[in-house]
């Protein structure tokens, strides 16, 4: 089994009309209590004091409308998370254009981290929202810290005994860090501009999306980080790999890209 850990997108598609969220229907039911706590405080904050909510959420004046959206989350329409998350990585991943087999693999393999939901499958139905992992709610405090204990309880079992491909940004990685034998079968990835060896945000995200799409469409299921390196090279990527120096550490992979697009 391959488990791919993804960040969400800041921008999100509108959920539109439809049945509202059912927390109990989301994957990883062990996170339900923690989800309910964040949802309740976020809705209360956004319904009670717009200026305070804007400060807490770090929203510009132009994003003020996101506060009303959050206040209405309990009754808002919901859509599959794979349709809600947009942006560079998700555009490159192109979930909607995958064939049926690749879509099934995406449903089984992809796990999107979230300040509000903790983590969801791309098939989980959620409303559009605004709440990053870096937020500190007045009552619950840091969301990354809020999620650490429930994530530590739930996620090791979700990884089963397969490869964990960790493509999260630092803010979302703070909510759960693979440990022990799970860490040993985890690979983190940086995408570097080959001539400068620097990370450039846009093509970093786009390349990660393309990597996931390539794995899903090829049907390749690497069993461990070493097999992942071989698979990515077979798919045409230039990869530099660093195995962990001791047990309990993840592999580090650098994917080198010439074109910035």
GROMACS .gro file of C-alpha atoms in nm:
model
  261
    1UNK     CA    1   0.000   0.000   0.000
    2UNK     CA    2   0.115   0.354  -0.081
    3UNK     CA    3   0.002   0.641   0.142
    4UNK     CA    4   0.064   0.994   0.010
    5UNK     CA    5   0.044   1.282   0.259
    6UNK     CA    6  -0.056   1.609   0.092
    7UNK     CA    7  -0.100   1.968   0.211
    8UNK     CA    8  -0.436   2.133   0.137
    9UNK     CA    9  -0.469   2.443  -0.079
   10UNK     CA   10  -0.530   2.791   0.058
   11UNK     CA   11  -0.776   2.863  -0.219
   12UNK     CA   12  -1.075   2.631  -0.242
   13UNK     CA   13  -1.358   2.577  -0.485
   14UNK     CA   14  -1.709   2.667  -0.378
   15UNK     CA   15  -1.902   2.370  -0.246
   16UNK     CA   16  -2.226   2.505  -0.394
   17UNK     CA   17  -2.558   2.343  -0.314
   18UNK     CA   18  -2.592   1.998  -0.170
   19UNK     CA   19  -2.619   1.801   0.149
   20UNK     CA   20  -2.422   1.951   0.440
   21UNK     CA   21  -2.124   1.802   0.616
   22UNK     CA   22  -2.167   1.490   0.828
   23UNK     CA   23  -1.865   1.470   1.058
   24UNK     CA   24  -1.927   1.105   1.138
   25UNK     CA   25  -1.907   1.014   0.768
   26UNK     CA   26  -1.547   1.131   0.726
   27UNK     CA   27  -1.261   0.885   0.705
   28UNK     CA   28  -1.037   0.834   1.009
   29UNK     CA   29  -1.324   0.835   1.263
   30UNK     CA   30  -1.075   0.848   1.547
   31UNK     CA   31  -1.033   1.218   1.461
   32UNK     CA   32  -1.405   1.300   1.495
   33UNK     CA   33  -1.384   1.445   1.847
   34UNK     CA   34  -1.091   1.670   1.758
   35UNK     CA   35  -1.267   1.777   1.437
   36UNK     CA   36  -1.582   1.865   1.627
   37UNK     CA   37  -1.386   2.081   1.871
   38UNK     CA   38  -1.213   2.283   1.596
   39UNK     CA   39  -1.532   2.321   1.393
   40UNK     CA   40  -1.733   2.444   1.691
   41UNK     CA   41  -1.479   2.707   1.793
   42UNK     CA   42  -1.415   2.823   1.437
   43UNK     CA   43  -1.788   2.867   1.367
   44UNK     CA   44  -1.844   3.049   1.697
   45UNK     CA   45  -1.547   3.281   1.642
   46UNK     CA   46  -1.651   3.373   1.287
   47UNK     CA   47  -2.018   3.423   1.379
   48UNK     CA   48  -1.946   3.641   1.684
   49UNK     CA   49  -1.671   3.887   1.590
   50UNK     CA   50  -1.567   3.942   1.231
   51UNK     CA   51  -1.265   4.161   1.308
   52UNK     CA   52  -1.132   3.925   1.572
   53UNK     CA   53  -1.182   3.630   1.339
   54UNK     CA   54  -0.998   3.807   1.059
   55UNK     CA   55  -0.700   3.864   1.290
   56UNK     CA   56  -0.697   3.509   1.425
   57UNK     CA   57  -0.720   3.357   1.078
   58UNK     CA   58  -0.466   3.599   0.929
   59UNK     CA   59  -0.699   3.711   0.650
   60UNK     CA   60  -0.654   4.022   0.440
   61UNK     CA   61  -0.937   4.268   0.389
   62UNK     CA   62  -0.999   4.113   0.050
   63UNK     CA   63  -1.067   3.775   0.211
   64UNK     CA   64  -1.320   3.905   0.463
   65UNK     CA   65  -1.591   3.699   0.291
   66UNK     CA   66  -1.420   3.382   0.412
   67UNK     CA   67  -1.534   3.464   0.765
   68UNK     CA   68  -1.903   3.442   0.674
   69UNK     CA   69  -1.828   3.119   0.488
   70UNK     CA   70  -1.677   2.970   0.805
   71UNK     CA   71  -1.971   3.087   1.017
   72UNK     CA   72  -2.206   2.891   0.791
   73UNK     CA   73  -2.008   2.566   0.781
   74UNK     CA   74  -2.262   2.348   0.968
   75UNK     CA   75  -2.526   2.400   0.698
   76UNK     CA   76  -2.304   2.462   0.393
   77UNK     CA   77  -2.309   2.225   0.100
   78UNK     CA   78  -2.033   1.964   0.085
   79UNK     CA   79  -1.842   1.807  -0.203
   80UNK     CA   80  -1.558   1.553  -0.224
   81UNK     CA   81  -1.238   1.703  -0.086
   82UNK     CA   82  -1.067   1.628  -0.417
   83UNK     CA   83  -1.303   1.877  -0.581
   84UNK     CA   84  -1.273   2.138  -0.303
   85UNK     CA   85  -0.894   2.168  -0.298
   86UNK     CA   86  -0.753   2.369  -0.589
   87UNK     CA   87  -0.425   2.546  -0.659
   88UNK     CA   88  -0.097   2.456  -0.823
   89UNK     CA   89  -0.042   2.109  -0.677
   90UNK     CA   90  -0.400   1.998  -0.734
   91UNK     CA   91  -0.411   2.144  -1.086
   92UNK     CA   92  -0.100   1.940  -1.173
   93UNK     CA   93  -0.243   1.631  -1.004
   94UNK     CA   94  -0.565   1.664  -1.208
   95UNK     CA   95  -0.782   1.423  -1.012
   96UNK     CA   96  -1.086   1.483  -1.232
   97UNK     CA   97  -0.901   1.370  -1.545
   98UNK     CA   98  -0.761   1.044  -1.406
   99UNK     CA   99  -0.892   0.720  -1.551
  100UNK     CA  100  -1.114   0.498  -1.336
  101UNK     CA  101  -0.832   0.278  -1.207
  102UNK     CA  102  -0.615   0.576  -1.113
  103UNK     CA  103  -0.912   0.739  -0.937
  104UNK     CA  104  -0.956   0.426  -0.726
  105UNK     CA  105  -0.587   0.434  -0.637
  106UNK     CA  106  -0.619   0.805  -0.545
  107UNK     CA  107  -0.914   0.731  -0.316
  108UNK     CA  108  -0.710   0.465  -0.135
  109UNK     CA  109  -0.373   0.641  -0.128
  110UNK     CA  110  -0.416   1.018  -0.086
  111UNK     CA  111  -0.454   1.182   0.253
  112UNK     CA  112  -0.493   1.560   0.266
  113UNK     CA  113  -0.395   1.735   0.589
  114UNK     CA  114  -0.609   2.023   0.717
  115UNK     CA  115  -0.618   2.267   1.004
  116UNK     CA  116  -0.992   2.208   1.037
  117UNK     CA  117  -1.037   1.838   0.960
  118UNK     CA  118  -0.698   1.698   1.064
  119UNK     CA  119  -0.672   1.478   0.757
  120UNK     CA  120  -0.926   1.360   0.499
  121UNK     CA  121  -0.945   1.131   0.199
  122UNK     CA  122  -1.010   1.296  -0.138
  123UNK     CA  123  -1.349   1.121  -0.144
  124UNK     CA  124  -1.462   1.266   0.190
  125UNK     CA  125  -1.737   1.525   0.146
  126UNK     CA  126  -1.647   1.859   0.306
  127UNK     CA  127  -1.761   2.221   0.265
  128UNK     CA  128  -1.532   2.499   0.144
  129UNK     CA  129  -1.359   2.666   0.441
  130UNK     CA  130  -1.065   2.881   0.546
  131UNK     CA  131  -0.851   2.766   0.839
  132UNK     CA  132  -0.481   2.689   0.798
  133UNK     CA  133  -0.275   2.467   1.026
  134UNK     CA  134  -0.080   2.774   1.143
  135UNK     CA  135  -0.387   2.924   1.312
  136UNK     CA  136  -0.404   2.961   1.691
  137UNK     CA  137  -0.767   2.960   1.804
  138UNK     CA  138  -0.840   3.152   2.128
  139UNK     CA  139  -0.968   2.843   2.308
  140UNK     CA  140  -0.787   2.548   2.153
  141UNK     CA  141  -0.459   2.726   2.083
  142UNK     CA  142  -0.223   2.606   1.809
  143UNK     CA  143  -0.401   2.375   1.568
  144UNK     CA  144  -0.081   2.186   1.491
  145UNK     CA  145  -0.047   2.109   1.862
  146UNK     CA  146  -0.419   2.026   1.889
  147UNK     CA  147  -0.387   1.758   1.623
  148UNK     CA  148  -0.068   1.588   1.744
  149UNK     CA  149  -0.220   1.352   2.001
  150UNK     CA  150  -0.518   1.231   1.795
  151UNK     CA  151  -0.300   1.198   1.486
  152UNK     CA  152  -0.046   0.992   1.680
  153UNK     CA  153  -0.330   0.760   1.784
  154UNK     CA  154  -0.488   0.720   1.440
  155UNK     CA  155  -0.228   0.750   1.165
  156UNK     CA  156   0.020   0.469   1.238
  157UNK     CA  157  -0.254   0.214   1.167
  158UNK     CA  158  -0.356   0.400   0.849
  159UNK     CA  159  -0.005   0.358   0.709
  160UNK     CA  160  -0.048  -0.020   0.732
  161UNK     CA  161   0.294  -0.162   0.642
  162UNK     CA  162   0.355   0.029   0.320
  163UNK     CA  163   0.547   0.327   0.191
  164UNK     CA  164   0.455   0.674   0.320
  165UNK     CA  165   0.530   0.950   0.068
  166UNK     CA  166   0.527   1.276   0.264
  167UNK     CA  167   0.471   1.582   0.041
  168UNK     CA  168   0.340   1.814   0.313
  169UNK     CA  169   0.467   2.165   0.380
  170UNK     CA  170   0.630   2.231   0.717
  171UNK     CA  171   0.315   2.377   0.877
  172UNK     CA  172   0.117   2.059   0.809
  173UNK     CA  173   0.404   1.824   0.887
  174UNK     CA  174   0.401   1.975   1.237
  175UNK     CA  175   0.069   1.802   1.308
  176UNK     CA  176   0.213   1.451   1.272
  177UNK     CA  177   0.567   1.325   1.240
  178UNK     CA  178   0.611   0.956   1.153
  179UNK     CA  179   0.811   0.780   1.422
  180UNK     CA  180   0.976   0.445   1.478
  181UNK     CA  181   0.935   0.186   1.206
  182UNK     CA  182   0.681   0.407   1.023
  183UNK     CA  183   0.952   0.671   0.982
  184UNK     CA  184   1.182   0.410   0.832
  185UNK     CA  185   0.939   0.354   0.545
  186UNK     CA  186   0.865   0.723   0.497
  187UNK     CA  187   1.017   0.941   0.225
  188UNK     CA  188   1.004   1.321   0.228
  189UNK     CA  189   1.052   1.507  -0.098
  190UNK     CA  190   1.200   1.842  -0.195
  191UNK     CA  191   1.183   1.972  -0.549
  192UNK     CA  192   1.489   2.175  -0.645
  193UNK     CA  193   1.562   2.392  -0.948
  194UNK     CA  194   1.859   2.197  -1.079
  195UNK     CA  195   2.081   2.489  -1.190
  196UNK     CA  196   2.042   2.678  -0.861
  197UNK     CA  197   1.950   2.393  -0.624
  198UNK     CA  198   1.689   2.622  -0.470
  199UNK     CA  199   1.328   2.548  -0.385
  200UNK     CA  200   1.085   2.764  -0.585
  201UNK     CA  201   0.735   2.744  -0.444
  202UNK     CA  202   0.531   2.732  -0.765
  203UNK     CA  203   0.715   2.458  -0.948
  204UNK     CA  204   0.782   2.275  -0.622
  205UNK     CA  205   0.405   2.231  -0.583
  206UNK     CA  206   0.345   2.160  -0.952
  207UNK     CA  207   0.616   1.894  -0.967
  208UNK     CA  208   0.481   1.722  -0.656
  209UNK     CA  209   0.139   1.712  -0.820
  210UNK     CA  210   0.288   1.562  -1.136
  211UNK     CA  211   0.480   1.302  -0.936
  212UNK     CA  212   0.163   1.184  -0.762
  213UNK     CA  213  -0.026   1.176  -1.092
  214UNK     CA  214   0.252   0.973  -1.255
  215UNK     CA  215   0.249   0.716  -0.975
  216UNK     CA  216  -0.131   0.688  -0.986
  217UNK     CA  217  -0.158   0.656  -1.363
  218UNK     CA  218   0.132   0.412  -1.395
  219UNK     CA  219  -0.011   0.187  -1.125
  220UNK     CA  220   0.333   0.173  -0.965
  221UNK     CA  221   0.317   0.086  -0.594
  222UNK     CA  222   0.667   0.111  -0.443
  223UNK     CA  223   0.700  -0.092  -0.129
  224UNK     CA  224   0.967   0.118   0.040
  225UNK     CA  225   1.168   0.439  -0.015
  226UNK     CA  226   1.438   0.262  -0.217
  227UNK     CA  227   1.175   0.125  -0.455
  228UNK     CA  228   1.022   0.475  -0.477
  229UNK     CA  229   1.356   0.618  -0.592
  230UNK     CA  230   1.379   0.351  -0.860
  231UNK     CA  231   1.018   0.410  -0.969
  232UNK     CA  232   1.063   0.786  -0.998
  233UNK     CA  233   1.378   0.742  -1.203
  234UNK     CA  234   1.192   0.498  -1.427
  235UNK     CA  235   0.925   0.767  -1.471
  236UNK     CA  236   1.194   1.008  -1.590
  237UNK     CA  237   1.272   1.208  -1.277
  238UNK     CA  238   1.622   1.294  -1.160
  239UNK     CA  239   1.633   1.193  -0.795
  240UNK     CA  240   1.901   1.220  -0.529
  241UNK     CA  241   1.827   1.007  -0.224
  242UNK     CA  242   1.966   1.010   0.128
  243UNK     CA  243   1.892   0.708   0.343
  244UNK     CA  244   1.851   0.779   0.715
  245UNK     CA  245   2.163   0.755   0.925
  246UNK     CA  246   1.983   0.567   1.200
  247UNK     CA  247   1.657   0.390   1.274
  248UNK     CA  248   1.347   0.598   1.327
  249UNK     CA  249   1.433   0.859   1.063
  250UNK     CA  250   1.273   0.919   0.723
  251UNK     CA  251   1.445   0.906   0.386
  252UNK     CA  252   1.510   1.242   0.219
  253UNK     CA  253   1.461   1.269  -0.157
  254UNK     CA  254   1.556   1.565  -0.378
  255UNK     CA  255   1.390   1.579  -0.720
  256UNK     CA  256   1.590   1.801  -0.957
  257UNK     CA  257   1.397   1.990  -1.223
  258UNK     CA  258   1.541   2.211  -1.497
  259UNK     CA  259   1.223   2.384  -1.618
  260UNK     CA  260   1.047   2.630  -1.391
  261UNK     CA  261   0.680   2.593  -1.484
   0.00000   0.00000   0.00000
